[in-house]
Amino acid sequence: ATNITDGNIKGVNDAYKKACETFIQAGGLKVIFPLFMARKGAIPCPALCSEAGSNLAKRAMSNSAHKDDNAKGALSKRAKKAAHARKKWLAEVEQNVIYIMYALTRYIDEKSPHDAHARLLVKFVEEDCEKCDRAVELCLKYDEKARIAEYHYFKSDEAEEAEQLGADVDLAALDAKLRNGGDVFHRGCAILSFACAGSTRCH
């Protein structure tokens, strides 16, 4: 659902601006902010018929959450694959939520109807600006992922081959950086900018 919503509200024309305004009017902030904050009760479960939603994935994730190396080592290949599928699904949910938040902060302005701008901004101010803290946390997380991806690319055989062929290695490294967290990092920074520009309390 977050993937579909993300696809419907990001773009460059008035239709997307209206979609964001409708999203807020329909009470979407009550749904998106708990997801943004990663509230345990708000995060939806994958379909039971999927690998990420299987009982095997739940058990594997539960075992990996404990500091029991023996339990981790005892995981079967199938269990590890299921756990990986669940982690990937949760990461996609998190990224889709960031994309939705980015679209809202991009398109909602003071001219938006139904006090949409004020309603969105106040969410960042309430509860001692905990949403801003969460945005900073996500920015740091995806900045680290992007930097690691860039480093690994420069150390890879692919970069060496590209240099021998005369390709722009720096540009290829930037692409790897953006694909592995850099794009999400920049969107997270834009969300923070919206909050800080709108309220000095968010500083």
PDB file of C-alpha atoms in Angstrom:
ATOM      1  CA  ALA A   1       0.000   0.000   0.000  1.00  0.00           C
ATOM      2  CA  THR A   2       2.848   2.408   0.784  1.00  0.00           C
ATOM      3  CA  ASN A   3       4.403   1.574  -2.592  1.00  0.00           C
ATOM      4  CA  ILE A   4       1.147   2.389  -4.404  1.00  0.00           C
ATOM      5  CA  THR A   5       0.653   5.587  -2.396  1.00  0.00           C
ATOM      6  CA  ASP A   6       4.215   6.643  -3.134  1.00  0.00           C
ATOM      7  CA  GLY A   7       3.645   6.129  -6.860  1.00  0.00           C
ATOM      8  CA  ASN A   8       0.450   8.168  -6.766  1.00  0.00           C
ATOM      9  CA  ILE A   9       1.746  11.266  -4.988  1.00  0.00           C
ATOM     10  CA  LYS A  10       5.235  11.829  -6.400  1.00  0.00           C
ATOM     11  CA  GLY A  11       5.741  13.754  -9.624  1.00  0.00           C
ATOM     12  CA  VAL A  12       6.053  17.276 -10.971  1.00  0.00           C
ATOM     13  CA  ASN A  13       2.577  18.516 -11.852  1.00  0.00           C
ATOM     14  CA  ASP A  14      -0.531  19.835 -10.093  1.00  0.00           C
ATOM     15  CA  ALA A  15      -2.110  16.379  -9.976  1.00  0.00           C
ATOM     16  CA  TYR A  16       0.496  15.238  -7.458  1.00  0.00           C
ATOM     17  CA  LYS A  17       0.069  18.387  -5.373  1.00  0.00           C
ATOM     18  CA  LYS A  18      -3.667  17.727  -5.235  1.00  0.00           C
ATOM     19  CA  ALA A  19      -3.010  14.083  -4.346  1.00  0.00           C
ATOM     20  CA  CYS A  20      -0.868  15.181  -1.372  1.00  0.00           C
ATOM     21  CA  GLU A  21      -3.537  17.634  -0.236  1.00  0.00           C
ATOM     22  CA  THR A  22      -6.221  14.950  -0.528  1.00  0.00           C
ATOM     23  CA  PHE A  23      -4.023  12.531   1.404  1.00  0.00           C
ATOM     24  CA  ILE A  24      -3.868  14.943   4.344  1.00  0.00           C
ATOM     25  CA  GLN A  25      -7.560  15.830   4.115  1.00  0.00           C
ATOM     26  CA  ALA A  26      -8.432  12.125   4.282  1.00  0.00           C
ATOM     27  CA  GLY A  27      -6.502  11.704   7.537  1.00  0.00           C
ATOM     28  CA  GLY A  28      -3.372  10.189   6.036  1.00  0.00           C
ATOM     29  CA  LEU A  29      -1.098  11.859   8.590  1.00  0.00           C
ATOM     30  CA  LYS A  30      -2.506   9.563  11.294  1.00  0.00           C
ATOM     31  CA  VAL A  31      -1.272   6.612   9.261  1.00  0.00           C
ATOM     32  CA  ILE A  32       2.011   7.829   7.815  1.00  0.00           C
ATOM     33  CA  PHE A  33       3.620   9.322  10.937  1.00  0.00           C
ATOM     34  CA  PRO A  34       3.417   6.154  13.076  1.00  0.00           C
ATOM     35  CA  LEU A  35       5.025   4.336  10.143  1.00  0.00           C
ATOM     36  CA  PHE A  36       7.657   7.065   9.861  1.00  0.00           C
ATOM     37  CA  MET A  37       8.389   6.648  13.569  1.00  0.00           C
ATOM     38  CA  ALA A  38       8.589   2.853  13.095  1.00  0.00           C
ATOM     39  CA  ARG A  39       5.959   2.210  15.763  1.00  0.00           C
ATOM     40  CA  LYS A  40       5.783  -1.544  16.185  1.00  0.00           C
ATOM     41  CA  GLY A  41       1.994  -1.649  16.130  1.00  0.00           C
ATOM     42  CA  ALA A  42       1.785   0.514  13.015  1.00  0.00           C
ATOM     43  CA  ILE A  43       4.073  -1.496  10.748  1.00  0.00           C
ATOM     44  CA  PRO A  44       1.953  -3.866   8.632  1.00  0.00           C
ATOM     45  CA  CYS A  45       2.821  -7.536   8.338  1.00  0.00           C
ATOM     46  CA  PRO A  46       3.760  -9.101   4.998  1.00  0.00           C
ATOM     47  CA  ALA A  47       1.209 -11.437   3.416  1.00  0.00           C
ATOM     48  CA  LEU A  48       1.288 -14.880   5.028  1.00  0.00           C
ATOM     49  CA  CYS A  49       1.574 -16.448   1.576  1.00  0.00           C
ATOM     50  CA  SER A  50       4.842 -14.585   0.940  1.00  0.00           C
ATOM     51  CA  GLU A  51       8.280 -15.689   2.052  1.00  0.00           C
ATOM     52  CA  ALA A  52       8.683 -12.521   4.139  1.00  0.00           C
ATOM     53  CA  GLY A  53       5.423 -13.202   5.980  1.00  0.00           C
ATOM     54  CA  SER A  54       6.002 -16.868   6.699  1.00  0.00           C
ATOM     55  CA  ASN A  55       6.283 -18.243  10.226  1.00  0.00           C
ATOM     56  CA  LEU A  56       9.792 -19.356   9.317  1.00  0.00           C
ATOM     57  CA  ALA A  57      10.776 -15.736   8.648  1.00  0.00           C
ATOM     58  CA  LYS A  58       9.304 -14.634  11.993  1.00  0.00           C
ATOM     59  CA  ARG A  59      11.194 -17.324  13.895  1.00  0.00           C
ATOM     60  CA  ALA A  60      14.429 -16.568  12.070  1.00  0.00           C
ATOM     61  CA  MET A  61      14.108 -12.835  12.796  1.00  0.00           C
ATOM     62  CA  SER A  62      13.364 -13.598  16.446  1.00  0.00           C
ATOM     63  CA  ASN A  63      16.465 -15.790  16.750  1.00  0.00           C
ATOM     64  CA  SER A  64      18.711 -13.255  15.017  1.00  0.00           C
ATOM     65  CA  ALA A  65      17.471 -10.532  17.375  1.00  0.00           C
ATOM     66  CA  HIS A  66      18.989 -12.410  20.333  1.00  0.00           C
ATOM     67  CA  LYS A  67      22.718 -12.410  20.997  1.00  0.00           C
ATOM     68  CA  ASP A  68      22.839 -16.164  20.790  1.00  0.00           C
ATOM     69  CA  ASP A  69      25.534 -17.092  18.271  1.00  0.00           C
ATOM     70  CA  ASN A  70      24.598 -20.774  18.524  1.00  0.00           C
ATOM     71  CA  ALA A  71      21.017 -20.006  17.506  1.00  0.00           C
ATOM     72  CA  LYS A  72      22.242 -17.895  14.598  1.00  0.00           C
ATOM     73  CA  GLY A  73      24.569 -20.604  13.420  1.00  0.00           C
ATOM     74  CA  ALA A  74      21.800 -23.194  13.638  1.00  0.00           C
ATOM     75  CA  LEU A  75      19.590 -21.326  11.173  1.00  0.00           C
ATOM     76  CA  SER A  76      19.010 -23.287   7.994  1.00  0.00           C
ATOM     77  CA  LYS A  77      19.594 -21.789   4.549  1.00  0.00           C
ATOM     78  CA  ARG A  78      15.849 -21.650   4.072  1.00  0.00           C
ATOM     79  CA  ALA A  79      15.386 -19.790   7.367  1.00  0.00           C
ATOM     80  CA  LYS A  80      18.157 -17.316   6.501  1.00  0.00           C
ATOM     81  CA  LYS A  81      16.557 -16.714   3.103  1.00  0.00           C
ATOM     82  CA  ALA A  82      13.171 -16.087   4.738  1.00  0.00           C
ATOM     83  CA  ALA A  83      14.718 -13.715   7.281  1.00  0.00           C
ATOM     84  CA  HIS A  84      16.474 -11.835   4.487  1.00  0.00           C
ATOM     85  CA  ALA A  85      13.169 -11.517   2.597  1.00  0.00           C
ATOM     86  CA  ARG A  86      11.488 -10.073   5.691  1.00  0.00           C
ATOM     87  CA  LYS A  87      14.315  -7.561   6.280  1.00  0.00           C
ATOM     88  CA  LYS A  88      14.135  -6.512   2.635  1.00  0.00           C
ATOM     89  CA  TRP A  89      10.356  -6.061   2.883  1.00  0.00           C
ATOM     90  CA  LEU A  90      10.675  -3.928   6.037  1.00  0.00           C
ATOM     91  CA  ALA A  91      13.373  -1.815   4.364  1.00  0.00           C
ATOM     92  CA  GLU A  92      11.091  -1.226   1.368  1.00  0.00           C
ATOM     93  CA  VAL A  93       8.271  -0.116   3.673  1.00  0.00           C
ATOM     94  CA  GLU A  94      10.627   2.317   5.428  1.00  0.00           C
ATOM     95  CA  GLN A  95      11.878   3.768   2.144  1.00  0.00           C
ATOM     96  CA  ASN A  96       8.372   4.117   0.690  1.00  0.00           C
ATOM     97  CA  VAL A  97       7.300   5.990   3.817  1.00  0.00           C
ATOM     98  CA  ILE A  98      10.251   8.374   3.420  1.00  0.00           C
ATOM     99  CA  TYR A  99       9.293   8.948  -0.232  1.00  0.00           C
ATOM    100  CA  ILE A 100       5.713   9.748   0.809  1.00  0.00           C
ATOM    101  CA  MET A 101       6.903  12.121   3.524  1.00  0.00           C
ATOM    102  CA  TYR A 102       9.204  13.800   1.022  1.00  0.00           C
ATOM    103  CA  ALA A 103       6.336  14.312  -1.427  1.00  0.00           C
ATOM    104  CA  LEU A 104       4.151  15.815   1.302  1.00  0.00           C
ATOM    105  CA  THR A 105       6.841  18.255   2.436  1.00  0.00           C
ATOM    106  CA  ARG A 106       7.590  19.149  -1.186  1.00  0.00           C
ATOM    107  CA  TYR A 107       4.064  19.847  -2.413  1.00  0.00           C
ATOM    108  CA  ILE A 108       2.194  21.062   0.657  1.00  0.00           C
ATOM    109  CA  ASP A 109       2.542  24.823   1.095  1.00  0.00           C
ATOM    110  CA  GLU A 110       0.750  27.635   2.899  1.00  0.00           C
ATOM    111  CA  LYS A 111      -1.736  27.926   0.022  1.00  0.00           C
ATOM    112  CA  SER A 112      -2.849  24.314   0.382  1.00  0.00           C
ATOM    113  CA  PRO A 113      -6.488  23.928   1.543  1.00  0.00           C
ATOM    114  CA  HIS A 114      -7.764  22.478   4.817  1.00  0.00           C
ATOM    115  CA  ASP A 115      -4.790  23.954   6.765  1.00  0.00           C
ATOM    116  CA  ALA A 116      -2.701  21.129   5.325  1.00  0.00           C
ATOM    117  CA  HIS A 117       0.594  22.978   5.748  1.00  0.00           C
ATOM    118  CA  ALA A 118      -0.009  23.793   9.425  1.00  0.00           C
ATOM    119  CA  ARG A 119      -1.284  20.278  10.137  1.00  0.00           C
ATOM    120  CA  LEU A 120       1.816  18.745   8.579  1.00  0.00           C
ATOM    121  CA  LEU A 121       4.251  21.128  10.258  1.00  0.00           C
ATOM    122  CA  VAL A 122       2.774  20.740  13.738  1.00  0.00           C
ATOM    123  CA  LYS A 123       3.460  17.004  13.580  1.00  0.00           C
ATOM    124  CA  PHE A 124       7.175  17.766  13.589  1.00  0.00           C
ATOM    125  CA  VAL A 125       6.864  20.131  16.556  1.00  0.00           C
ATOM    126  CA  GLU A 126       4.717  17.984  18.858  1.00  0.00           C
ATOM    127  CA  GLU A 127       6.105  15.460  21.371  1.00  0.00           C
ATOM    128  CA  ASP A 128       9.299  17.487  21.850  1.00  0.00           C
ATOM    129  CA  CYS A 129      10.165  17.307  18.121  1.00  0.00           C
ATOM    130  CA  GLU A 130      10.600  13.513  18.181  1.00  0.00           C
ATOM    131  CA  LYS A 131       9.815  13.338  14.440  1.00  0.00           C
ATOM    132  CA  CYS A 132      12.803  15.575  13.764  1.00  0.00           C
ATOM    133  CA  ASP A 133      14.968  13.264  15.851  1.00  0.00           C
ATOM    134  CA  ARG A 134      13.690  10.328  13.812  1.00  0.00           C
ATOM    135  CA  ALA A 135      14.426  12.172  10.554  1.00  0.00           C
ATOM    136  CA  VAL A 136      18.002  12.842  11.718  1.00  0.00           C
ATOM    137  CA  GLU A 137      18.345   9.160  12.653  1.00  0.00           C
ATOM    138  CA  LEU A 138      17.198   8.087   9.187  1.00  0.00           C
ATOM    139  CA  CYS A 139      19.479  10.610   7.469  1.00  0.00           C
ATOM    140  CA  LEU A 140      22.503   9.267   9.346  1.00  0.00           C
ATOM    141  CA  LYS A 141      21.472   5.678   8.609  1.00  0.00           C
ATOM    142  CA  TYR A 142      21.142   6.151   4.850  1.00  0.00           C
ATOM    143  CA  ASP A 143      24.175   8.432   4.599  1.00  0.00           C
ATOM    144  CA  GLU A 144      26.266   5.633   6.105  1.00  0.00           C
ATOM    145  CA  LYS A 145      24.765   3.057   3.726  1.00  0.00           C
ATOM    146  CA  ALA A 146      25.481   5.311   0.740  1.00  0.00           C
ATOM    147  CA  ARG A 147      29.091   5.972   1.787  1.00  0.00           C
ATOM    148  CA  ILE A 148      29.727   2.256   2.300  1.00  0.00           C
ATOM    149  CA  ALA A 149      28.281   1.477  -1.147  1.00  0.00           C
ATOM    150  CA  GLU A 150      30.525   4.131  -2.714  1.00  0.00           C
ATOM    151  CA  TYR A 151      33.581   2.745  -0.920  1.00  0.00           C
ATOM    152  CA  HIS A 152      32.817  -0.813  -2.012  1.00  0.00           C
ATOM    153  CA  TYR A 153      32.382   0.311  -5.607  1.00  0.00           C
ATOM    154  CA  PHE A 154      35.776   2.027  -5.680  1.00  0.00           C
ATOM    155  CA  LYS A 155      37.336  -1.174  -4.276  1.00  0.00           C
ATOM    156  CA  SER A 156      35.503  -3.453  -6.733  1.00  0.00           C
ATOM    157  CA  ASP A 157      36.712  -5.102  -9.926  1.00  0.00           C
ATOM    158  CA  GLU A 158      33.903  -3.290 -11.713  1.00  0.00           C
ATOM    159  CA  ALA A 159      35.502   0.087 -10.971  1.00  0.00           C
ATOM    160  CA  GLU A 160      38.898  -1.147 -12.142  1.00  0.00           C
ATOM    161  CA  GLU A 161      37.396  -2.451 -15.388  1.00  0.00           C
ATOM    162  CA  ALA A 162      35.504   0.807 -15.930  1.00  0.00           C
ATOM    163  CA  GLU A 163      38.712   2.812 -15.472  1.00  0.00           C
ATOM    164  CA  GLN A 164      40.543   0.637 -17.988  1.00  0.00           C
ATOM    165  CA  LEU A 165      37.725   1.226 -20.499  1.00  0.00           C
ATOM    166  CA  GLY A 166      37.941   4.981 -19.962  1.00  0.00           C
ATOM    167  CA  ALA A 167      34.543   5.266 -18.280  1.00  0.00           C
ATOM    168  CA  ASP A 168      33.765   7.939 -15.703  1.00  0.00           C
ATOM    169  CA  VAL A 169      34.438   5.996 -12.494  1.00  0.00           C
ATOM    170  CA  ASP A 170      33.365   8.876 -10.237  1.00  0.00           C
ATOM    171  CA  LEU A 171      29.996   9.049 -11.967  1.00  0.00           C
ATOM    172  CA  ALA A 172      29.525   5.297 -11.650  1.00  0.00           C
ATOM    173  CA  ALA A 173      30.428   5.533  -7.948  1.00  0.00           C
ATOM    174  CA  LEU A 174      27.853   8.286  -7.497  1.00  0.00           C
ATOM    175  CA  ASP A 175      25.258   6.055  -9.143  1.00  0.00           C
ATOM    176  CA  ALA A 176      26.109   3.236  -6.724  1.00  0.00           C
ATOM    177  CA  LYS A 177      25.893   5.695  -3.847  1.00  0.00           C
ATOM    178  CA  LEU A 178      22.470   6.996  -4.872  1.00  0.00           C
ATOM    179  CA  ARG A 179      21.053   3.522  -5.509  1.00  0.00           C
ATOM    180  CA  ASN A 180      22.163   2.262  -2.105  1.00  0.00           C
ATOM    181  CA  GLY A 181      20.876   4.942   0.217  1.00  0.00           C
ATOM    182  CA  GLY A 182      22.030   8.261  -1.194  1.00  0.00           C
ATOM    183  CA  ASP A 183      18.694   9.118  -2.798  1.00  0.00           C
ATOM    184  CA  VAL A 184      16.801   8.306   0.408  1.00  0.00           C
ATOM    185  CA  PHE A 185      19.347  10.348   2.396  1.00  0.00           C
ATOM    186  CA  HIS A 186      18.736  13.451   0.283  1.00  0.00           C
ATOM    187  CA  ARG A 187      14.960  13.068   0.620  1.00  0.00           C
ATOM    188  CA  GLY A 188      15.346  12.733   4.385  1.00  0.00           C
ATOM    189  CA  CYS A 189      17.346  15.960   4.435  1.00  0.00           C
ATOM    190  CA  ALA A 190      14.571  17.682   2.476  1.00  0.00           C
ATOM    191  CA  ILE A 191      12.041  16.532   5.089  1.00  0.00           C
ATOM    192  CA  LEU A 192      14.225  18.015   7.834  1.00  0.00           C
ATOM    193  CA  SER A 193      14.579  21.246   5.860  1.00  0.00           C
ATOM    194  CA  PHE A 194      10.800  21.578   5.661  1.00  0.00           C
ATOM    195  CA  ALA A 195      10.497  21.245   9.435  1.00  0.00           C
ATOM    196  CA  CYS A 196      13.367  23.586  10.271  1.00  0.00           C
ATOM    197  CA  ALA A 197      12.270  26.237   7.749  1.00  0.00           C
ATOM    198  CA  GLY A 198       8.732  26.142   9.093  1.00  0.00           C
ATOM    199  CA  SER A 199       9.458  26.226  12.813  1.00  0.00           C
ATOM    200  CA  THR A 200      12.432  27.469  14.818  1.00  0.00           C
ATOM    201  CA  ARG A 201      11.523  24.914  17.521  1.00  0.00           C
ATOM    202  CA  CYS A 202      12.633  22.175  15.128  1.00  0.00           C
ATOM    203  CA  HIS A 203      16.160  23.552  15.033  1.00  0.00           C
TER     204      HIS A 203
END
